[in-house]
């Protein structure tokens, strides 16, 4: 007889949150429903975990794929579910092991509900005997897999594989942020880390294309689409760079710093509108000539909300690896005319705050921000 499979979801770090625990779990459940939308399933609270039972037409592989992208989940398992009784547990375990062709196991039984007459030692003893009977070797050394048995009041769960979740906190529990998203490798990874710590992203991209519609059909839209698997239905602002480019013609070697200042000011205004409490960038100290401490200090001068730089301590190689694992790398390396690359000719590396302020005044940076925002296009992702 085939057994029903369920997904068992563990939330790790949420346990640490004391009185706010309920709030975090509620957010986690909301995100699970959102990220698994279109897949029929039932969700139940069981002790320190959530149990997801797939509906008739739900594919377990698709469920696992989506669950692996929900922040706040430390680990998950695909389990066989049966009646909490030693006889049924043995039958289900044998079914599961035969199905996966496993020939030797280390049995690990745990009883979350203590009201039964049998305890975890009884279950283990009985199970080992039954396994030997069908030619599966229970052993403490040299086993192929661990076999976990978790006994609860109304069911017993049996599984062999535990998968690592994305970890972090449920998206939305830390508020909102504006992510400065470029066409490069870094900023999508920075967005992922911001989401991982519970921030809901609003994206802002400055483009050098002929129209907002061109930007909307560019690879930026695709990158946002990939990132929306981690936090669904984000809003993305596309802002043209031509007003800034015209204004900044005479800023020479300061042009790259000025466009960064321009972007941060745009982000601050969008944050105000969107109720976001921070700006996120993909900068990493010293990664390129322009990302020096004096430049970072100058460009964010006068910005009133925190500018978060999740990648500050990362090497490019590490960032690239994460970009590959979260799925953005392929789009990030496609050719794209980035607004920043136009200004990248021999930039200053040691810009002074005074010079930045003086040039910002000369080119009327605030005016350029205001006029550019009037030309912005906000797209809500489906
Ligand atoms: P990335 O790979 O994210 O493009 P990078 O190493 O190329 O980063 P820069 O081009 O100096 O670095 O950009 C630093 C940060 O400034 C980016 O990570 C991003 O947050 C922001 N940024 C750069 N270009 C744009 C843009 N066109 N629109 C919005 N934000 C941008
Ligand atoms: Mg870039």
mmCIF file of C-alpha atoms and ligand atoms in Angstrom:
data_model
loop_
_atom_site.group_PDB
_atom_site.id
_atom_site.type_symbol
_atom_site.label_atom_id
_atom_site.label_comp_id
_atom_site.label_asym_id
_atom_site.label_seq_id
_atom_site.Cartn_x
_atom_site.Cartn_y
_atom_site.Cartn_z
ATOM 1 C CA UNK A 1 0.000 0.000 0.000
ATOM 2 C CA UNK A 2 1.493 3.410 -0.924
ATOM 3 C CA UNK A 3 1.735 5.959 1.869
ATOM 4 C CA UNK A 4 0.828 9.654 1.799
ATOM 5 C CA UNK A 5 3.837 11.907 1.582
ATOM 6 C CA UNK A 6 4.063 15.155 3.503
ATOM 7 C CA UNK A 7 6.549 18.000 3.726
ATOM 8 C CA UNK A 8 7.749 18.736 7.229
ATOM 9 C CA UNK A 9 8.992 22.288 7.641
ATOM 10 C CA UNK A 10 11.282 23.449 10.481
ATOM 11 C CA UNK A 11 11.787 27.098 11.298
ATOM 12 C CA UNK A 12 15.002 27.151 13.304
ATOM 13 C CA UNK A 13 15.815 30.730 14.182
ATOM 14 C CA UNK A 14 12.182 31.671 14.777
ATOM 15 C CA UNK A 15 12.323 29.795 18.042
ATOM 16 C CA UNK A 16 14.653 32.438 19.372
ATOM 17 C CA UNK A 17 12.118 35.178 19.052
ATOM 18 C CA UNK A 18 10.281 34.772 22.361
ATOM 19 C CA UNK A 19 7.059 36.713 22.569
ATOM 20 C CA UNK A 20 7.122 37.644 18.879
ATOM 21 C CA UNK A 21 7.217 34.027 17.789
ATOM 22 C CA UNK A 22 3.537 33.987 16.811
ATOM 23 C CA UNK A 23 4.025 37.007 14.587
ATOM 24 C CA UNK A 24 6.959 35.366 12.763
ATOM 25 C CA UNK A 25 5.161 32.075 12.252
ATOM 26 C CA UNK A 26 2.109 33.880 10.916
ATOM 27 C CA UNK A 27 4.338 35.693 8.401
ATOM 28 C CA UNK A 28 6.054 32.431 7.471
ATOM 29 C CA UNK A 29 2.709 30.756 6.785
ATOM 30 C CA UNK A 30 1.549 33.712 4.695
ATOM 31 C CA UNK A 31 4.764 33.519 2.641
ATOM 32 C CA UNK A 32 4.398 29.747 2.173
ATOM 33 C CA UNK A 33 0.869 30.243 0.824
ATOM 34 C CA UNK A 34 2.090 33.013 -1.478
ATOM 35 C CA UNK A 35 5.177 31.244 -2.772
ATOM 36 C CA UNK A 36 3.353 27.953 -3.294
ATOM 37 C CA UNK A 37 0.347 29.597 -4.931
ATOM 38 C CA UNK A 38 -1.104 27.429 -7.676
ATOM 39 C CA UNK A 39 -0.130 24.234 -5.842
ATOM 40 C CA UNK A 40 -2.964 22.652 -3.818
ATOM 41 C CA UNK A 41 -1.903 21.717 -0.282
ATOM 42 C CA UNK A 42 -3.055 21.744 3.347
ATOM 43 C CA UNK A 43 -0.904 23.394 6.020
ATOM 44 C CA UNK A 44 -1.016 22.392 9.698
ATOM 45 C CA UNK A 45 0.839 23.515 12.814
ATOM 46 C CA UNK A 46 2.364 20.560 14.641
ATOM 47 C CA UNK A 47 4.489 21.242 17.707
ATOM 48 C CA UNK A 48 7.634 22.996 16.536
ATOM 49 C CA UNK A 49 7.042 22.464 12.830
ATOM 50 C CA UNK A 50 4.615 22.941 9.972
ATOM 51 C CA UNK A 51 3.266 19.990 8.030
ATOM 52 C CA UNK A 52 2.249 20.446 4.399
ATOM 53 C CA UNK A 53 0.057 17.784 2.831
ATOM 54 C CA UNK A 54 -0.094 17.999 -0.969
ATOM 55 C CA UNK A 55 -3.467 18.019 -2.694
ATOM 56 C CA UNK A 56 -4.374 15.456 -5.321
ATOM 57 C CA UNK A 57 -2.625 17.040 -8.277
ATOM 58 C CA UNK A 58 0.318 18.577 -6.429
ATOM 59 C CA UNK A 59 3.765 17.465 -7.496
ATOM 60 C CA UNK A 60 6.072 16.878 -4.538
ATOM 61 C CA UNK A 61 9.112 17.982 -6.579
ATOM 62 C CA UNK A 62 7.526 21.358 -7.360
ATOM 63 C CA UNK A 63 6.529 21.807 -3.709
ATOM 64 C CA UNK A 64 10.068 21.108 -2.521
ATOM 65 C CA UNK A 65 11.545 23.467 -5.101
ATOM 66 C CA UNK A 66 9.296 26.328 -3.926
ATOM 67 C CA UNK A 67 9.744 25.563 -0.215
ATOM 68 C CA UNK A 68 13.521 25.719 -0.668
ATOM 69 C CA UNK A 69 13.093 29.403 -1.556
ATOM 70 C CA UNK A 70 11.006 30.465 1.458
ATOM 71 C CA UNK A 71 13.053 32.409 4.014
ATOM 72 C CA UNK A 72 12.568 31.489 7.661
ATOM 73 C CA UNK A 73 12.768 27.734 6.984
ATOM 74 C CA UNK A 74 15.880 26.072 8.400
ATOM 75 C CA UNK A 75 15.230 22.538 7.112
ATOM 76 C CA UNK A 76 12.544 20.363 5.569
ATOM 77 C CA UNK A 77 11.889 16.696 5.020
ATOM 78 C CA UNK A 78 9.739 14.622 2.729
ATOM 79 C CA UNK A 79 8.085 12.086 5.020
ATOM 80 C CA UNK A 80 5.739 9.116 4.899
ATOM 81 C CA UNK A 81 2.876 9.614 7.276
ATOM 82 C CA UNK A 82 1.095 6.818 9.146
ATOM 83 C CA UNK A 83 -0.797 5.931 12.325
ATOM 84 C CA UNK A 84 1.240 6.403 15.555
ATOM 85 C CA UNK A 85 1.589 2.729 16.309
ATOM 86 C CA UNK A 86 4.720 0.474 16.147
ATOM 87 C CA UNK A 87 3.157 -1.946 13.681
ATOM 88 C CA UNK A 88 2.206 0.761 11.200
ATOM 89 C CA UNK A 89 5.504 2.551 11.673
ATOM 90 C CA UNK A 90 7.441 -0.585 10.714
ATOM 91 C CA UNK A 91 5.295 -1.146 7.628
ATOM 92 C CA UNK A 92 5.682 2.449 6.469
ATOM 93 C CA UNK A 93 9.441 2.435 7.102
ATOM 94 C CA UNK A 94 9.889 -0.730 5.076
ATOM 95 C CA UNK A 95 7.800 0.741 2.279
ATOM 96 C CA UNK A 96 9.896 3.917 2.233
ATOM 97 C CA UNK A 97 13.250 2.093 2.301
ATOM 98 C CA UNK A 98 12.236 -0.401 -0.367
ATOM 99 C CA UNK A 99 10.976 2.434 -2.561
ATOM 100 C CA UNK A 100 14.369 4.174 -2.375
ATOM 101 C CA UNK A 101 16.429 0.967 -2.483
ATOM 102 C CA UNK A 102 18.231 1.650 0.828
ATOM 103 C CA UNK A 103 19.849 -1.464 2.288
ATOM 104 C CA UNK A 104 21.228 -0.278 5.658
ATOM 105 C CA UNK A 105 20.078 2.400 8.113
ATOM 106 C CA UNK A 106 20.733 3.944 11.476
ATOM 107 C CA UNK A 107 17.357 4.270 13.225
ATOM 108 C CA UNK A 108 16.647 7.498 15.108
ATOM 109 C CA UNK A 109 13.251 7.560 16.802
ATOM 110 C CA UNK A 110 11.787 10.545 18.636
ATOM 111 C CA UNK A 111 8.486 10.806 20.478
ATOM 112 C CA UNK A 112 7.068 14.358 20.578
ATOM 113 C CA UNK A 113 3.863 13.103 22.242
ATOM 114 C CA UNK A 114 4.565 11.225 25.469
ATOM 115 C CA UNK A 115 1.051 9.853 26.064
ATOM 116 C CA UNK A 116 1.572 6.451 24.377
ATOM 117 C CA UNK A 117 2.462 3.241 26.207
ATOM 118 C CA UNK A 118 5.487 2.651 23.978
ATOM 119 C CA UNK A 119 8.561 4.891 24.011
ATOM 120 C CA UNK A 120 11.256 5.620 21.430
ATOM 121 C CA UNK A 121 13.383 2.652 22.565
ATOM 122 C CA UNK A 122 10.410 0.308 22.048
ATOM 123 C CA UNK A 123 9.862 1.703 18.557
ATOM 124 C CA UNK A 124 13.542 1.331 17.671
ATOM 125 C CA UNK A 125 13.756 -2.275 18.922
ATOM 126 C CA UNK A 126 10.638 -3.347 17.119
ATOM 127 C CA UNK A 127 11.619 -1.569 13.932
ATOM 128 C CA UNK A 128 15.124 -3.055 13.862
ATOM 129 C CA UNK A 129 13.671 -6.535 14.156
ATOM 130 C CA UNK A 130 11.180 -5.916 11.351
ATOM 131 C CA UNK A 131 13.842 -4.397 9.102
ATOM 132 C CA UNK A 132 16.178 -7.387 9.558
ATOM 133 C CA UNK A 133 13.305 -9.624 8.664
ATOM 134 C CA UNK A 134 13.068 -8.066 5.190
ATOM 135 C CA UNK A 135 16.841 -7.905 4.621
ATOM 136 C CA UNK A 136 17.494 -4.258 5.573
ATOM 137 C CA UNK A 137 20.390 -3.900 8.020
ATOM 138 C CA UNK A 138 19.910 -1.631 11.045
ATOM 139 C CA UNK A 139 23.363 -0.555 12.236
ATOM 140 C CA UNK A 140 25.125 2.260 14.070
ATOM 141 C CA UNK A 141 28.109 2.276 11.735
ATOM 142 C CA UNK A 142 28.624 2.176 7.988
ATOM 143 C CA UNK A 143 24.925 2.756 7.224
ATOM 144 C CA UNK A 144 23.664 4.191 3.946
ATOM 145 C CA UNK A 145 21.120 6.556 5.478
ATOM 146 C CA UNK A 146 19.639 7.617 8.780
ATOM 147 C CA UNK A 147 16.002 6.637 9.236
ATOM 148 C CA UNK A 148 14.078 9.172 11.311
ATOM 149 C CA UNK A 149 10.843 8.338 13.092
ATOM 150 C CA UNK A 150 8.897 11.175 14.672
ATOM 151 C CA UNK A 151 5.872 10.150 16.705
ATOM 152 C CA UNK A 152 3.145 12.706 17.376
ATOM 153 C CA UNK A 153 -0.293 12.387 18.948
ATOM 154 C CA UNK A 154 -2.237 11.777 15.758
ATOM 155 C CA UNK A 155 0.426 10.575 13.336
ATOM 156 C CA UNK A 156 3.932 9.228 12.923
ATOM 157 C CA UNK A 157 6.334 10.613 10.342
ATOM 158 C CA UNK A 158 9.056 8.541 8.724
ATOM 159 C CA UNK A 159 11.812 9.951 6.533
ATOM 160 C CA UNK A 160 15.435 9.531 5.520
ATOM 161 C CA UNK A 161 16.525 12.826 3.934
ATOM 162 C CA UNK A 162 16.690 16.205 5.583
ATOM 163 C CA UNK A 163 17.112 19.168 3.207
ATOM 164 C CA UNK A 164 18.622 22.493 4.156
ATOM 165 C CA UNK A 165 16.208 25.438 3.879
ATOM 166 C CA UNK A 166 17.094 29.024 2.945
ATOM 167 C CA UNK A 167 17.277 30.044 6.622
ATOM 168 C CA UNK A 168 16.919 33.654 7.735
ATOM 169 C CA UNK A 169 13.655 35.353 8.678
ATOM 170 C CA UNK A 170 10.308 35.390 6.873
ATOM 171 C CA UNK A 171 10.315 38.130 4.245
ATOM 172 C CA UNK A 172 8.319 41.127 5.424
ATOM 173 C CA UNK A 173 9.026 40.766 9.135
ATOM 174 C CA UNK A 174 11.766 43.426 9.024
ATOM 175 C CA UNK A 175 9.835 45.925 6.887
ATOM 176 C CA UNK A 176 10.539 47.193 3.389
ATOM 177 C CA UNK A 177 13.631 48.359 1.544
ATOM 178 C CA UNK A 178 14.461 49.913 -1.810
ATOM 179 C CA UNK A 179 17.010 47.804 -3.686
ATOM 180 C CA UNK A 180 19.211 49.653 -6.180
ATOM 181 C CA UNK A 181 19.263 47.034 -8.886
ATOM 182 C CA UNK A 182 21.764 47.145 -11.726
ATOM 183 C CA UNK A 183 22.269 44.746 -14.606
ATOM 184 C CA UNK A 184 25.340 43.251 -12.898
ATOM 185 C CA UNK A 185 25.995 40.224 -10.733
ATOM 186 C CA UNK A 186 26.126 41.857 -7.308
ATOM 187 C CA UNK A 187 22.915 43.745 -6.664
ATOM 188 C CA UNK A 188 20.550 40.754 -7.178
ATOM 189 C CA UNK A 189 22.632 38.895 -4.579
ATOM 190 C CA UNK A 190 22.384 41.895 -2.240
ATOM 191 C CA UNK A 191 18.595 41.829 -2.739
ATOM 192 C CA UNK A 192 18.544 38.141 -1.827
ATOM 193 C CA UNK A 193 20.429 38.815 1.417
ATOM 194 C CA UNK A 194 18.091 41.685 2.283
ATOM 195 C CA UNK A 195 15.095 39.378 1.778
ATOM 196 C CA UNK A 196 16.816 36.728 3.847
ATOM 197 C CA UNK A 197 16.847 39.089 6.832
ATOM 198 C CA UNK A 198 13.121 39.728 6.498
ATOM 199 C CA UNK A 199 13.032 42.785 4.219
ATOM 200 C CA UNK A 200 10.455 43.074 1.433
ATOM 201 C CA UNK A 201 12.146 44.606 -1.607
ATOM 202 C CA UNK A 202 10.982 47.375 -3.916
ATOM 203 C CA UNK A 203 13.380 47.527 -6.874
ATOM 204 C CA UNK A 204 14.739 50.651 -8.501
ATOM 205 C CA UNK A 205 16.683 50.505 -11.735
ATOM 206 C CA UNK A 206 18.223 53.480 -13.542
ATOM 207 C CA UNK A 207 18.471 52.786 -17.247
ATOM 208 C CA UNK A 208 20.198 54.349 -20.227
ATOM 209 C CA UNK A 209 17.773 52.888 -22.768
ATOM 210 C CA UNK A 210 15.539 54.826 -25.154
ATOM 211 C CA UNK A 211 12.349 54.329 -23.134
ATOM 212 C CA UNK A 212 10.929 52.868 -19.937
ATOM 213 C CA UNK A 213 9.206 50.238 -22.039
ATOM 214 C CA UNK A 214 12.588 49.128 -23.372
ATOM 215 C CA UNK A 215 13.768 48.793 -19.758
ATOM 216 C CA UNK A 216 10.630 46.862 -18.892
ATOM 217 C CA UNK A 217 11.332 44.329 -21.604
ATOM 218 C CA UNK A 218 15.063 44.108 -20.794
ATOM 219 C CA UNK A 219 16.912 41.547 -18.714
ATOM 220 C CA UNK A 220 16.268 43.699 -15.606
ATOM 221 C CA UNK A 221 12.636 42.601 -15.712
ATOM 222 C CA UNK A 222 13.840 38.991 -15.937
ATOM 223 C CA UNK A 223 16.147 39.422 -12.940
ATOM 224 C CA UNK A 224 13.272 40.882 -10.898
ATOM 225 C CA UNK A 225 11.131 37.974 -12.031
ATOM 226 C CA UNK A 226 13.719 35.464 -10.759
ATOM 227 C CA UNK A 227 14.048 37.350 -7.458
ATOM 228 C CA UNK A 228 10.268 37.337 -7.078
ATOM 229 C CA UNK A 229 10.451 33.580 -6.435
ATOM 230 C CA UNK A 230 11.850 34.595 -3.022
ATOM 231 C CA UNK A 231 9.435 37.468 -2.355
ATOM 232 C CA UNK A 232 6.473 37.441 -4.743
ATOM 233 C CA UNK A 233 4.802 40.364 -6.495
ATOM 234 C CA UNK A 234 7.391 43.082 -6.004
ATOM 235 C CA UNK A 235 7.187 46.564 -7.506
ATOM 236 C CA UNK A 236 9.978 47.730 -9.777
ATOM 237 C CA UNK A 237 10.703 51.374 -10.653
ATOM 238 C CA UNK A 238 12.438 52.125 -13.947
ATOM 239 C CA UNK A 239 14.020 55.584 -14.027
ATOM 240 C CA UNK A 240 15.693 56.998 -17.161
ATOM 241 C CA UNK A 241 19.193 58.396 -16.737
ATOM 242 C CA UNK A 242 19.122 60.994 -19.543
ATOM 243 C CA UNK A 243 18.144 63.948 -17.332
ATOM 244 C CA UNK A 244 21.062 63.195 -15.018
ATOM 245 C CA UNK A 245 23.432 62.617 -17.946
ATOM 246 C CA UNK A 246 22.624 66.028 -19.399
ATOM 247 C CA UNK A 247 23.015 67.741 -16.049
ATOM 248 C CA UNK A 248 26.262 65.949 -15.204
ATOM 249 C CA UNK A 249 28.108 66.617 -18.445
ATOM 250 C CA UNK A 250 30.623 68.853 -16.718
ATOM 251 C CA UNK A 251 31.286 66.790 -13.603
ATOM 252 C CA UNK A 252 34.312 65.080 -15.179
ATOM 253 C CA UNK A 253 35.970 62.448 -13.016
ATOM 254 C CA UNK A 254 33.221 62.937 -10.432
ATOM 255 C CA UNK A 255 30.503 61.747 -12.788
ATOM 256 C CA UNK A 256 30.437 58.176 -11.478
ATOM 257 C CA UNK A 257 30.211 59.339 -7.869
ATOM 258 C CA UNK A 258 27.507 61.802 -8.841
ATOM 259 C CA UNK A 259 25.372 59.114 -10.513
ATOM 260 C CA UNK A 260 25.685 56.986 -7.381
ATOM 261 C CA UNK A 261 24.571 59.993 -5.348
ATOM 262 C CA UNK A 262 21.759 60.489 -7.864
ATOM 263 C CA UNK A 263 20.611 56.870 -7.471
ATOM 264 C CA UNK A 264 20.690 57.025 -3.678
ATOM 265 C CA UNK A 265 18.623 60.202 -3.727
ATOM 266 C CA UNK A 266 16.095 58.602 -6.079
ATOM 267 C CA UNK A 267 15.953 55.590 -3.765
ATOM 268 C CA UNK A 268 15.371 57.810 -0.745
ATOM 269 C CA UNK A 269 12.388 59.469 -2.437
ATOM 270 C CA UNK A 270 10.959 56.105 -3.536
ATOM 271 C CA UNK A 271 11.477 54.757 -0.012
ATOM 272 C CA UNK A 272 9.437 57.643 1.367
ATOM 273 C CA UNK A 273 6.616 56.858 -1.055
ATOM 274 C CA UNK A 274 6.739 53.112 -0.436
ATOM 275 C CA UNK A 275 7.144 53.237 3.346
ATOM 276 C CA UNK A 276 10.591 51.629 3.113
ATOM 277 C CA UNK A 277 13.101 52.096 5.915
ATOM 278 C CA UNK A 278 16.372 51.360 4.105
ATOM 279 C CA UNK A 279 18.226 51.368 0.792
ATOM 280 C CA UNK A 280 20.149 48.263 -0.313
ATOM 281 C CA UNK A 281 23.063 48.286 -2.760
ATOM 282 C CA UNK A 282 25.393 45.598 -4.109
ATOM 283 C CA UNK A 283 28.564 47.511 -3.263
ATOM 284 C CA UNK A 284 31.531 45.686 -1.818
ATOM 285 C CA UNK A 285 34.377 47.732 -0.404
ATOM 286 C CA UNK A 286 37.265 48.118 -2.869
ATOM 287 C CA UNK A 287 35.773 45.746 -5.452
ATOM 288 C CA UNK A 288 36.164 48.349 -8.180
ATOM 289 C CA UNK A 289 38.183 51.567 -8.133
ATOM 290 C CA UNK A 290 35.127 53.662 -7.346
ATOM 291 C CA UNK A 291 33.963 51.677 -4.306
ATOM 292 C CA UNK A 292 36.329 53.287 -1.826
ATOM 293 C CA UNK A 293 35.420 54.507 1.633
ATOM 294 C CA UNK A 294 35.722 58.234 0.753
ATOM 295 C CA UNK A 295 33.492 57.694 -2.300
ATOM 296 C CA UNK A 296 30.906 55.753 -0.330
ATOM 297 C CA UNK A 297 30.915 58.455 2.332
ATOM 298 C CA UNK A 298 30.488 61.228 -0.267
ATOM 299 C CA UNK A 299 27.716 59.579 -2.289
ATOM 300 C CA UNK A 300 25.539 58.891 0.746
ATOM 301 C CA UNK A 301 26.040 62.287 2.325
ATOM 302 C CA UNK A 302 22.647 63.755 3.211
ATOM 303 C CA UNK A 303 20.748 60.469 2.846
ATOM 304 C CA UNK A 304 18.505 60.178 5.876
ATOM 305 C CA UNK A 305 17.776 56.421 5.916
ATOM 306 C CA UNK A 306 20.296 53.585 6.370
ATOM 307 C CA UNK A 307 22.118 52.405 3.246
ATOM 308 C CA UNK A 308 22.631 48.663 3.683
ATOM 309 C CA UNK A 309 25.424 46.922 1.780
ATOM 310 C CA UNK A 310 25.015 43.202 2.473
ATOM 311 C CA UNK A 311 27.996 42.298 0.253
ATOM 312 C CA UNK A 312 30.528 44.579 1.889
ATOM 313 C CA UNK A 313 32.727 41.692 3.056
ATOM 314 C CA UNK A 314 32.314 39.394 0.052
ATOM 315 C CA UNK A 315 34.829 38.549 -2.664
ATOM 316 C CA UNK A 316 33.550 38.553 -6.245
ATOM 317 C CA UNK A 317 34.052 34.792 -6.389
ATOM 318 C CA UNK A 318 31.786 34.262 -3.379
ATOM 319 C CA UNK A 319 29.140 36.601 -4.813
ATOM 320 C CA UNK A 320 29.269 34.784 -8.150
ATOM 321 C CA UNK A 321 28.721 31.448 -6.462
ATOM 322 C CA UNK A 322 25.607 32.721 -4.679
ATOM 323 C CA UNK A 323 24.328 34.392 -7.875
ATOM 324 C CA UNK A 324 24.541 30.959 -9.516
ATOM 325 C CA UNK A 325 22.763 29.186 -6.688
ATOM 326 C CA UNK A 326 19.892 31.697 -6.476
ATOM 327 C CA UNK A 327 19.437 31.654 -10.261
ATOM 328 C CA UNK A 328 20.291 35.245 -11.248
ATOM 329 C CA UNK A 329 23.797 34.716 -12.656
ATOM 330 C CA UNK A 330 22.693 33.651 -16.155
ATOM 331 C CA UNK A 331 20.781 36.915 -16.726
ATOM 332 C CA UNK A 332 23.381 39.064 -14.954
ATOM 333 C CA UNK A 333 26.157 38.131 -17.378
ATOM 334 C CA UNK A 334 24.116 38.834 -20.505
ATOM 335 C CA UNK A 335 25.226 41.987 -22.315
ATOM 336 C CA UNK A 336 23.461 45.140 -21.155
ATOM 337 C CA UNK A 337 24.030 48.860 -21.545
ATOM 338 C CA UNK A 338 24.282 49.864 -17.887
ATOM 339 C CA UNK A 339 23.850 53.497 -16.927
ATOM 340 C CA UNK A 340 26.928 53.341 -14.674
ATOM 341 C CA UNK A 341 29.304 51.917 -17.273
ATOM 342 C CA UNK A 342 28.829 55.087 -19.335
ATOM 343 C CA UNK A 343 30.305 57.114 -16.473
ATOM 344 C CA UNK A 344 33.050 54.723 -15.539
ATOM 345 C CA UNK A 345 35.982 56.479 -17.246
ATOM 346 C CA UNK A 346 38.806 56.947 -14.762
ATOM 347 C CA UNK A 347 36.646 57.931 -11.780
ATOM 348 C CA UNK A 348 38.018 59.665 -8.685
ATOM 349 C CA UNK A 349 38.839 57.227 -5.900
ATOM 350 C CA UNK A 350 39.265 59.735 -3.118
ATOM 351 C CA UNK A 351 36.354 62.093 -3.516
ATOM 352 C CA UNK A 352 35.931 64.727 -0.852
ATOM 353 C CA UNK A 353 32.610 65.526 0.716
ATOM 354 C CA UNK A 354 33.063 69.208 -0.089
ATOM 355 C CA UNK A 355 33.673 68.564 -3.788
ATOM 356 C CA UNK A 356 30.652 66.255 -3.927
ATOM 357 C CA UNK A 357 28.440 68.892 -2.321
ATOM 358 C CA UNK A 358 29.774 71.638 -4.574
ATOM 359 C CA UNK A 359 29.219 69.654 -7.780
ATOM 360 C CA UNK A 360 25.800 68.443 -6.608
ATOM 361 C CA UNK A 361 24.830 72.099 -6.287
ATOM 362 C CA UNK A 362 26.404 73.109 -9.615
ATOM 363 C CA UNK A 363 24.598 70.430 -11.578
ATOM 364 C CA UNK A 364 21.385 70.771 -9.519
ATOM 365 C CA UNK A 365 21.361 67.123 -8.517
ATOM 366 C CA UNK A 366 18.163 67.463 -6.497
ATOM 367 C CA UNK A 367 16.412 69.018 -9.493
ATOM 368 C CA UNK A 368 17.553 66.112 -11.694
ATOM 369 C CA UNK A 369 16.190 63.665 -9.107
ATOM 370 C CA UNK A 370 12.826 65.405 -9.054
ATOM 371 C CA UNK A 371 12.470 65.593 -12.827
ATOM 372 C CA UNK A 372 13.680 62.021 -13.349
ATOM 373 C CA UNK A 373 11.133 60.653 -10.898
ATOM 374 C CA UNK A 374 8.383 62.341 -12.902
ATOM 375 C CA UNK A 375 9.489 60.186 -15.842
ATOM 376 C CA UNK A 376 9.704 56.963 -13.815
ATOM 377 C CA UNK A 377 7.619 53.910 -14.566
ATOM 378 C CA UNK A 378 6.480 51.654 -11.717
ATOM 379 C CA UNK A 379 5.753 48.067 -12.694
ATOM 380 C CA UNK A 380 3.967 45.615 -10.404
ATOM 381 C CA UNK A 381 5.171 42.098 -11.035
ATOM 382 C CA UNK A 382 2.369 39.522 -11.364
HETATM 383 P P1 LIG B 1 26.564 45.159 -9.790
HETATM 384 O O1 LIG B 1 27.153 43.846 -10.175
HETATM 385 O O2 LIG B 1 25.448 45.032 -8.797
HETATM 386 O O3 LIG B 1 26.217 45.980 -10.996
HETATM 387 P P2 LIG B 1 29.075 46.463 -9.599
HETATM 388 O O4 LIG B 1 30.178 45.756 -8.985
HETATM 389 O O5 LIG B 1 29.023 46.524 -11.085
HETATM 390 O O6 LIG B 1 27.710 45.916 -9.019
HETATM 391 P P3 LIG B 1 28.719 49.300 -9.533
HETATM 392 O O7 LIG B 1 28.350 49.341 -10.977
HETATM 393 O O8 LIG B 1 29.720 50.199 -8.992
HETATM 394 O O9 LIG B 1 29.136 47.882 -9.000
HETATM 395 O O10 LIG B 1 27.397 49.512 -8.721
HETATM 396 C C1 LIG B 1 27.352 49.454 -7.337
HETATM 397 C C2 LIG B 1 25.910 49.388 -6.903
HETATM 398 O O11 LIG B 1 25.186 50.549 -7.328
HETATM 399 C C3 LIG B 1 25.164 48.227 -7.511
HETATM 400 O O12 LIG B 1 25.393 47.028 -6.815
HETATM 401 C C4 LIG B 1 23.743 48.687 -7.405
HETATM 402 O O13 LIG B 1 23.236 48.517 -6.094
HETATM 403 C C5 LIG B 1 23.875 50.171 -7.697
HETATM 404 N N1 LIG B 1 23.690 50.410 -9.137
HETATM 405 C C6 LIG B 1 24.626 50.412 -10.107
HETATM 406 N N2 LIG B 1 24.078 50.646 -11.306
HETATM 407 C C7 LIG B 1 22.746 50.799 -11.094
HETATM 408 C C8 LIG B 1 21.621 51.079 -11.936
HETATM 409 N N3 LIG B 1 21.758 51.231 -13.245
HETATM 410 N N4 LIG B 1 20.411 51.197 -11.369
HETATM 411 C C9 LIG B 1 20.262 51.057 -10.028
HETATM 412 N N5 LIG B 1 21.267 50.790 -9.200
HETATM 413 C C10 LIG B 1 22.501 50.660 -9.706
HETATM 414 MG MG1 LIG B 2 27.136 47.431 -12.071
#
